[in-house]
Short mmCIF file of C-alpha atoms in Angstrom, two decimals:
data_model
loop_
_atom_site.label_atom_id
_atom_site.label_comp_id
_atom_site.label_asym_id
_atom_site.label_seq_id
_atom_site.Cartn_x
_atom_site.Cartn_y
_atom_site.Cartn_z
CA GLN A 1 -100.50 145.83 93.46
CA VAL A 2 -96.80 146.43 93.82
CA GLN A 3 -94.91 149.39 92.09
CA LEU A 4 -91.19 148.24 91.21
CA VAL A 5 -87.84 150.69 89.84
CA GLU A 6 -84.84 149.67 89.68
CA SER A 7 -81.71 151.55 89.78
CA GLY A 8 -77.45 151.33 89.90
CA GLY A 9 -76.46 149.49 87.07
CA GLY A 10 -73.63 151.15 84.89
CA LEU A 11 -70.64 150.25 83.19
CA VAL A 12 -67.62 148.55 85.41
CA GLN A 13 -63.94 146.43 85.10
CA ALA A 14 -64.19 143.17 86.21
CA GLY A 15 -63.34 142.96 89.78
CA GLY A 16 -65.00 145.92 90.34
CA SER A 17 -68.72 145.78 91.72
CA LEU A 18 -71.86 147.76 91.51
CA ARG A 19 -74.85 148.49 93.55
CA LEU A 20 -78.42 147.87 92.50
CA SER A 21 -81.12 149.74 94.29
CA CYS A 22 -85.12 148.72 93.79
CA VAL A 23 -87.54 150.68 95.15
CA GLY A 24 -91.04 148.96 95.98
CA SER A 25 -94.89 150.58 96.72
CA GLY A 26 -98.17 149.14 97.44
CA ARG A 27 -98.98 147.93 100.13
CA THR A 28 -97.94 144.12 99.74
CA PHE A 29 -94.32 145.47 99.48
CA SER A 30 -93.58 144.25 103.10
CA ARG A 31 -95.82 141.33 102.36
CA SER A 32 -94.18 139.81 99.81
CA ALA A 33 -90.26 138.26 98.61
CA MET A 34 -88.69 139.45 96.69
CA GLY A 35 -86.03 138.72 93.77
CA TRP A 36 -83.09 139.59 91.58
CA PHE A 37 -82.96 137.90 87.87
CA ARG A 38 -80.71 138.77 85.10
CA GLN A 39 -81.48 138.62 81.04
CA ALA A 40 -78.06 138.28 78.98
CA PRO A 41 -78.58 138.80 75.33
CA GLY A 42 -79.49 135.58 73.44
CA LYS A 43 -80.30 134.01 77.15
CA GLU A 44 -83.24 133.13 79.24
CA ARG A 45 -83.97 134.89 82.30
CA GLU A 46 -82.08 133.62 85.08
CA PHE A 47 -82.66 133.81 89.03
CA VAL A 48 -79.86 135.48 90.69
CA VAL A 49 -81.18 135.89 94.32
CA GLY A 50 -84.03 136.01 96.53
CA ILE A 51 -84.65 136.89 99.91
CA SER A 52 -88.50 136.38 101.92
CA TRP A 53 -90.48 139.00 103.45
CA SER A 54 -88.66 138.75 107.09
CA GLY A 55 -84.99 139.01 105.21
CA GLY A 56 -84.57 135.17 107.11
CA PHE A 57 -83.86 133.25 103.69
CA THR A 58 -82.06 134.14 101.06
CA PRO A 59 -81.42 131.52 97.60
CA TYR A 60 -78.30 132.45 95.68
CA ALA A 61 -77.48 130.91 92.15
CA ASP A 62 -74.38 129.22 92.74
CA SER A 63 -72.88 131.58 89.85
CA VAL A 64 -72.76 134.60 92.60
CA LYS A 65 -72.54 133.30 95.60
CA GLY A 66 -70.10 134.52 97.89
CA ARG A 67 -70.00 137.32 95.65
CA PHE A 68 -73.64 139.35 95.60
CA THR A 69 -75.23 139.84 98.69
CA ILE A 70 -78.88 140.69 98.81
CA SER A 71 -80.97 142.58 101.86
CA ARG A 72 -83.90 144.58 102.13
CA ASP A 73 -85.26 147.76 104.48
CA ASN A 74 -89.51 147.04 104.78
CA GLY A 75 -89.39 150.78 105.74
CA LYS A 76 -88.57 152.58 102.86
CA PRO A 77 -88.99 150.48 101.29
CA THR A 78 -86.39 149.11 99.56
CA VAL A 79 -84.58 145.52 98.25
CA THR A 80 -80.96 146.81 97.21
CA LEU A 81 -78.25 143.98 95.88
CA GLN A 82 -74.30 144.89 96.30
CA MET A 83 -72.12 142.61 93.61
CA ASN A 84 -68.91 142.72 94.32
CA SER A 85 -66.13 141.27 91.93
CA LEU A 86 -67.80 140.92 89.65
CA LYS A 87 -67.09 139.56 86.37
CA PRO A 88 -68.00 139.84 82.52
CA GLU A 89 -70.27 136.73 82.52
CA ASP A 90 -72.37 138.90 85.47
CA THR A 91 -73.49 141.32 82.05
CA ALA A 92 -77.29 141.73 82.03
CA VAL A 93 -80.51 143.23 82.56
CA TYR A 94 -81.25 142.90 86.00
CA TYR A 95 -85.30 142.52 87.32
CA CYS A 96 -86.75 143.06 90.14
CA ALA A 97 -89.38 140.76 90.85
CA ALA A 98 -91.82 140.69 93.53
CA GLY A 99 -94.03 137.46 94.92
CA SER A 100 -94.97 135.03 96.61
CA PRO A 101 -92.87 131.37 95.81
CA LEU A 102 -94.92 128.79 97.27
CA SER A 103 -91.77 126.10 97.83
CA TYR A 104 -87.94 127.10 98.04
CA ASP A 105 -88.31 125.04 95.15
CA ARG A 106 -90.49 127.54 93.09
CA TRP A 107 -87.80 130.96 93.94
CA ASN A 108 -85.74 130.49 90.74
CA LYS A 109 -88.70 130.49 88.04
CA SER A 110 -90.13 132.96 86.60
CA ASP A 111 -94.24 132.21 86.93
CA SER A 112 -93.69 132.70 91.02
CA TRP A 113 -93.33 136.59 91.30
CA ASN A 114 -95.98 138.28 90.44
CA TYR A 115 -94.25 141.69 89.54
CA TRP A 116 -91.33 143.26 87.85
CA GLY A 117 -89.44 146.16 87.84
CA GLN A 118 -88.39 147.50 83.95
CA GLY A 119 -84.82 146.42 84.75
CA THR A 120 -81.55 147.72 84.80
CA GLN A 121 -78.18 147.11 82.24
CA VAL A 122 -75.36 146.04 84.20
CA THR A 123 -72.21 146.26 81.67
CA VAL A 124 -68.51 144.69 83.05
CA SER A 125 -65.89 144.39 80.90
CA SER A 126 -62.95 142.22 80.47
#
């Protein structure tokens, strides 16, 4: 069992930065892949970025490449999403997830992830 709690959301102007954190608990956290998804009003939940248990594999959605950076510290245990150059279209509820995607093409599928946080709101004003 893994419990996840996100924090760090808020309101920021376009071009600004935010850092989201996801604190995990449970014995399997350090052996789980971690991911961030987001859901904007009226839209489906979409994959943003993931990180393998070792930190060596980090797939990013094309829309955030070069702007967002994911990292993890299994000792704390925490996953961090640094978001720079934010755009109004980044506005969404951001969810932290833990799971074990079985292949590279499964990382962006919601059903690959077993545990979810409650979400944190990110709002980017223009």
